[in-house]
Coordinates of C-alpha atoms and ligand atoms in Angstrom, one line a residue:
X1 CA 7.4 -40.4 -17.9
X2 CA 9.4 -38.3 -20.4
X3 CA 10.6 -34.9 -19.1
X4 CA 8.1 -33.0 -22.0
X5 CA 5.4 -35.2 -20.1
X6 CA 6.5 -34.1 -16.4
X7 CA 7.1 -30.9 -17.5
X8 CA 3.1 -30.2 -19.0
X9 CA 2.5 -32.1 -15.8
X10 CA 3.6 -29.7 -13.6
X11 CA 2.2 -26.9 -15.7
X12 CA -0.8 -28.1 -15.7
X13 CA -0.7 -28.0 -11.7
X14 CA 0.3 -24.7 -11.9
X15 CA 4.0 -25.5 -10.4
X16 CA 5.7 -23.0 -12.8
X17 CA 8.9 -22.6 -11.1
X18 CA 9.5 -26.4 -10.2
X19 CA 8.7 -26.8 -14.4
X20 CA 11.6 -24.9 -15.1
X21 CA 13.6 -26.1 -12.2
X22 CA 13.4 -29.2 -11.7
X23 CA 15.6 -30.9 -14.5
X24 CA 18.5 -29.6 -12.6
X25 CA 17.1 -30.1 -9.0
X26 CA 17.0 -33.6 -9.8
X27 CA 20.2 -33.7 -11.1
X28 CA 21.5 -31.8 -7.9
X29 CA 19.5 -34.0 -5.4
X30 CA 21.4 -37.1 -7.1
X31 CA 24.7 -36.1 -7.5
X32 CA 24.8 -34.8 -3.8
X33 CA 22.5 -37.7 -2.5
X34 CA 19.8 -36.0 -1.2
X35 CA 17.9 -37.3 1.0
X36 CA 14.1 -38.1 -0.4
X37 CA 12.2 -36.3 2.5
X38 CA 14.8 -33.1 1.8
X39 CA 14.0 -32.8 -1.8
X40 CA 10.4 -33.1 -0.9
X41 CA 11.0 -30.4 1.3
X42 CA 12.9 -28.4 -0.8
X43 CA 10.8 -28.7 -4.2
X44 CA 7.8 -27.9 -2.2
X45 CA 9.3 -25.1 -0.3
X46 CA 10.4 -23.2 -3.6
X47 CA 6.9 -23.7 -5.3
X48 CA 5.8 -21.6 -1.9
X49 CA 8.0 -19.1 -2.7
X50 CA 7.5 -18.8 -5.7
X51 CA 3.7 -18.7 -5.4
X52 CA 4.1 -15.7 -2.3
X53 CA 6.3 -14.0 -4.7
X54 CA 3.8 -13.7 -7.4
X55 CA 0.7 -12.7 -5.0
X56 CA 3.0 -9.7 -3.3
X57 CA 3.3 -8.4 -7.1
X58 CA -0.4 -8.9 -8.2
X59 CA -1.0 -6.9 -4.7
X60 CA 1.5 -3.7 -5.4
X61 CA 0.4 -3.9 -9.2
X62 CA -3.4 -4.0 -7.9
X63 CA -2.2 -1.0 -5.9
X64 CA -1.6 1.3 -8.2
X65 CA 1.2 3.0 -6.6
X66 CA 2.7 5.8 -8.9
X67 CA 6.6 5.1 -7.7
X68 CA 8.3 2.2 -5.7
X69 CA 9.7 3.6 -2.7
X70 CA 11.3 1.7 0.1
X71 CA 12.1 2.9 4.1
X72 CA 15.9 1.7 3.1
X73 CA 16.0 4.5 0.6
X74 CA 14.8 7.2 3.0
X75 CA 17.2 9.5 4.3
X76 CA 16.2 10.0 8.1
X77 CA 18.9 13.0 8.6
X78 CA 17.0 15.1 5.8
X79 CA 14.0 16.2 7.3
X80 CA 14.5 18.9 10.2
X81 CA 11.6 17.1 12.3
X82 CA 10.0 13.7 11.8
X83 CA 9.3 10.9 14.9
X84 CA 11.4 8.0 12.8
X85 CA 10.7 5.3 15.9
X86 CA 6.6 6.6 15.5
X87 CA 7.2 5.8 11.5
X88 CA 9.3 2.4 12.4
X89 CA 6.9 1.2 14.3
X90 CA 4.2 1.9 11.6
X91 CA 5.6 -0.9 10.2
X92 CA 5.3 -3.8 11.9
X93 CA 1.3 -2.6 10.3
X94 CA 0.0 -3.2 14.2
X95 CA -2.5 -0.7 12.7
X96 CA -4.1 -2.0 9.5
X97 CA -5.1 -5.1 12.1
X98 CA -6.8 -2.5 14.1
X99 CA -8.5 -0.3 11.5
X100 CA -6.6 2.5 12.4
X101 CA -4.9 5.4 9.9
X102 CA -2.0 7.2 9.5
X103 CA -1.7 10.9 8.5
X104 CA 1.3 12.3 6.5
X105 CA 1.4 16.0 7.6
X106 CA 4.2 18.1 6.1
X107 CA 4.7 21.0 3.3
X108 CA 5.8 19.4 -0.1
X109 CA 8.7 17.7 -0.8
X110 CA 9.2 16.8 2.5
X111 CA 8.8 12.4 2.0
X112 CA 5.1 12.1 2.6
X113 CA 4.3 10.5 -0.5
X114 CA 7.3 8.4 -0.2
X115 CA 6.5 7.3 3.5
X116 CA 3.3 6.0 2.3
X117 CA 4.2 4.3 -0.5
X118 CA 7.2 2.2 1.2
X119 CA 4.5 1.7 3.8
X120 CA 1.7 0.6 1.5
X121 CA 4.3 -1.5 -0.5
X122 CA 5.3 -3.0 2.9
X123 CA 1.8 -4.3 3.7
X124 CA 1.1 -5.7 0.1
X125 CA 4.1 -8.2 1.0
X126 CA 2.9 -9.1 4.3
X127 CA -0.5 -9.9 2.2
X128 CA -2.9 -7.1 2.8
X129 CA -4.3 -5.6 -0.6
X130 CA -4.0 -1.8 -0.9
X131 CA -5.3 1.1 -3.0
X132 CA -3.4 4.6 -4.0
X133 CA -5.1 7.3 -5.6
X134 CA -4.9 11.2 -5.3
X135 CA -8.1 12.7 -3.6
X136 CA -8.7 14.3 -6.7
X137 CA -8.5 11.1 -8.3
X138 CA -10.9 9.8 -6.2
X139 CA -13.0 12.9 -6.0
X140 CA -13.1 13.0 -10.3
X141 CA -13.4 9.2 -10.0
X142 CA -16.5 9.7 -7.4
X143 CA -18.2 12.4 -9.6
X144 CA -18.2 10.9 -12.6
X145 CA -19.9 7.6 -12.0
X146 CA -22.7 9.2 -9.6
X147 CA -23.3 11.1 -12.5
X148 CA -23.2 7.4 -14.3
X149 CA -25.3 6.2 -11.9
X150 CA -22.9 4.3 -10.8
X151 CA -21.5 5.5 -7.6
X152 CA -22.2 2.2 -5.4
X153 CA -19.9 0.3 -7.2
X154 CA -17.7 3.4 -7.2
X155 CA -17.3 3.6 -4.0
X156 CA -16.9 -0.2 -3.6
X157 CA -13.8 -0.3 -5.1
X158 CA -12.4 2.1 -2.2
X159 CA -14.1 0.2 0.6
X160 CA -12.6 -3.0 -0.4
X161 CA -9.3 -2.6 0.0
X162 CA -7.4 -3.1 3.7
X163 CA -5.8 -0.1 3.2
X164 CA -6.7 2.8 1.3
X165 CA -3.6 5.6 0.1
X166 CA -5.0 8.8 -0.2
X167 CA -2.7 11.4 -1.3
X168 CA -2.5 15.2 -1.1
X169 CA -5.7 16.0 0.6
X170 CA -5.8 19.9 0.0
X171 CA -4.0 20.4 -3.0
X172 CA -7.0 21.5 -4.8
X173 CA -10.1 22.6 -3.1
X174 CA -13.7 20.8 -3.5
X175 CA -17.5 21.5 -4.1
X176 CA -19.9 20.4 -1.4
X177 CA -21.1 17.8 -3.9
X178 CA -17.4 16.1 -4.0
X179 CA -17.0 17.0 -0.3
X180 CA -20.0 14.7 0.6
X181 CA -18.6 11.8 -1.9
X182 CA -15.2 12.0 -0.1
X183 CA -17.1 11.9 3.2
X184 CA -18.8 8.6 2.4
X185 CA -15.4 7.2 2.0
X186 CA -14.6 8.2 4.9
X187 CA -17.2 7.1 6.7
X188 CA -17.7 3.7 5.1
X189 CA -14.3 2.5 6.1
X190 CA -14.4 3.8 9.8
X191 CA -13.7 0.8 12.0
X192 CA -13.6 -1.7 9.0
X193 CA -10.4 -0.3 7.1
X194 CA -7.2 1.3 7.3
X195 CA -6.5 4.9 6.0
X196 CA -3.2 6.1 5.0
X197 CA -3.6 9.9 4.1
X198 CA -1.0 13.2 3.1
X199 CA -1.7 16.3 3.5
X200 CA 0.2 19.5 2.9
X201 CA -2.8 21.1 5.4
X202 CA -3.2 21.0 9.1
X203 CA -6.1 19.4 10.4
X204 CA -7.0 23.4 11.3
X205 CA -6.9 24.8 7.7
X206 CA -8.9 21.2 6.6
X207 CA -12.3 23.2 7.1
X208 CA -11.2 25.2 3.8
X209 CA -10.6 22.1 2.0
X210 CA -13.9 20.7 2.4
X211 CA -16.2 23.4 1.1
X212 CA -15.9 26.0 4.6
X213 CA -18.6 22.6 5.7
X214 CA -17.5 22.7 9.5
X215 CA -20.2 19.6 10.3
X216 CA -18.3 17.4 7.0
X217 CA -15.0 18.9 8.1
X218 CA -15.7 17.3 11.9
X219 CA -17.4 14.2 11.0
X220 CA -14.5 13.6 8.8
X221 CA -11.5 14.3 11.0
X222 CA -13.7 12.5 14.3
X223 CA -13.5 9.9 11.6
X224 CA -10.0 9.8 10.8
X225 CA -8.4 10.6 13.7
X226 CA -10.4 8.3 16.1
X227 CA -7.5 5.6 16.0
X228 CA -4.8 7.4 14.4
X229 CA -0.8 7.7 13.9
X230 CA 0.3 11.5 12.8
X231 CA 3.6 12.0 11.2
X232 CA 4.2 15.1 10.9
X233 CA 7.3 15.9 8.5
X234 CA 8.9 19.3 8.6
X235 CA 11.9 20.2 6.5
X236 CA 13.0 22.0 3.3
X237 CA 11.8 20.3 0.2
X238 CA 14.2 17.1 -1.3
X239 CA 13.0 17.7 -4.7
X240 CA 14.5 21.5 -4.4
X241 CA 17.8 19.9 -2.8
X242 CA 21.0 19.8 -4.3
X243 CA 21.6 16.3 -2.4
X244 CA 18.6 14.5 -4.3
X245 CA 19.9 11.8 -6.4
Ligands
ADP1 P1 5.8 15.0 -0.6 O1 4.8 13.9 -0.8 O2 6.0 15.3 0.9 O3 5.5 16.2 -1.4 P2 7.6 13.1 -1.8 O4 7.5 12.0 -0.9 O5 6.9 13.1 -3.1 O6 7.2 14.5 -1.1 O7 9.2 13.4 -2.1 C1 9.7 14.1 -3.2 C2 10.8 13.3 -3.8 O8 11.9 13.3 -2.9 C3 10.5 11.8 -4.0 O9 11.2 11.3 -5.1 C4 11.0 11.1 -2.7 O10 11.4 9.8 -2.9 C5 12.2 12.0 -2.4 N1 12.4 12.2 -0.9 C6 11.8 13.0 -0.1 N2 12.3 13.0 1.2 C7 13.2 12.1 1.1 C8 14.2 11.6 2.1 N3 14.2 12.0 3.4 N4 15.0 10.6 1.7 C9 15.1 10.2 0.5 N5 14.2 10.6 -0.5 C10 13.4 11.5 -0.2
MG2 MG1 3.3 14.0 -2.2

């Protein structure tokens, strides 16, 4: 076989990275007399790779995540109060196998956006898909298709997902129209999905946020904080700091 031949062989198998590589394996696996079952390994082993490699990107491009941010890039001596072994631990995702959420509470500036990114980017490469969106993202999304007539598929897309990124709950306030939409979010993922959320509102003031609806505003939070991690995050603002690079 001619190496244009193995070469649109192993296209056509999909086996990108062994197409481009393997000229010079082979040459390697000669020259330093590699032993047959090693090569095997080794040829099969970097197809793996390579094929991980591209899921974990189709996952955080699938994600939608406005930034890339990363725990290694998170200054823990910034913030006046955060629990960094509670946010640690939120890593090894103990809680997207349970269902459970996670609540960013902080004023602005403070990493909660951050936080949830490097943690939703963190799942995507141990193979869970994730969604990010702003609630009023969501809440514009949600009210324009059931004005479609299309909300069931509208709210599929935020079902499906292992974990779902909602960011700044209570930036803007809601209707009681767009209050119910966000509760049947809310409620469709209880027990079946992980939340990550942020909010620059106590659970208290949340009541204000969702219309003055106490009954939404408790079926929500019962919801939400059923099997759930708070972070809260309490410090001056990075964006406002002289140290922010
Ligand atoms: P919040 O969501 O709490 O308003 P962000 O997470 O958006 O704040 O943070 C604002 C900016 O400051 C982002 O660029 C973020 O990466 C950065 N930032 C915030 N806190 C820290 C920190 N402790 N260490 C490193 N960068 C930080
Ligand atoms: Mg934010």
């Amino acid at each position: 076989m001619t190496e244009k031949e193995m070469k649109n062989n192993l296209n056509y198998l999909g086996l990108t990275r062994l197409c481009d590589e393997y000229p010079s394996f082979l040459e390697t696996a000669v020259k330093k007399k590699i032993p047959i079952s090693d090569f095997f390994e080794q040829i099969i082993s970097t197809e793996v790779e390579n094929k991980q490699n591209r899921s974990v990107s189709r996952k955080i491009k699938m994600a939608h995540f406005p930034a890339r941010k990363t725990l290694e890039t998170f200054d823990w001596t910034f913030p006046k109060e955060i629990n960094e072994d509670l946010v640690r631990f939120l890593f090894h995702l103990d809680f997207v196998e349970k269902k459970g959420n996670v609540v960013f509470l902080g004023p602005t500036g403070v990493g909660k956006t951050h936080l949830m990114i490097a943690l939703g980017i963190h799942a995507c490469k141990k193979g869970y898909t994730v969604l990010f969106d702003t609630a009023a993202d969501i809440i514009n999304r949600l009210s324009a298709a059931q004005a479609a007539g299309r909300i069931t598929s509208a709210l599929k897309a935020y079902r499906r997902p292992d974990i779902l990124c909602v960011d700044e709950i209570g930036y803007l306030p809601i209707d009681q129209m767009e209050a119910n939409l966000f509760f049947q979010i809310i409620s469709e993922r209880y027990e079946k999905g992980s939340l990550i959320l942020t909010s620059n509102i106590g659970f208290k003031g949340w009541v204000k946020v969702f219309n003055n609806d106490v009954a939404l505003t408790s079926a929500i939070l019962d919801r939400v904080l059923h099997h759930c991690n708070v972070i809260t995050i309490d410090g001056p603002s990075y964006r406002l700091n002289g140290a922010n690079k």
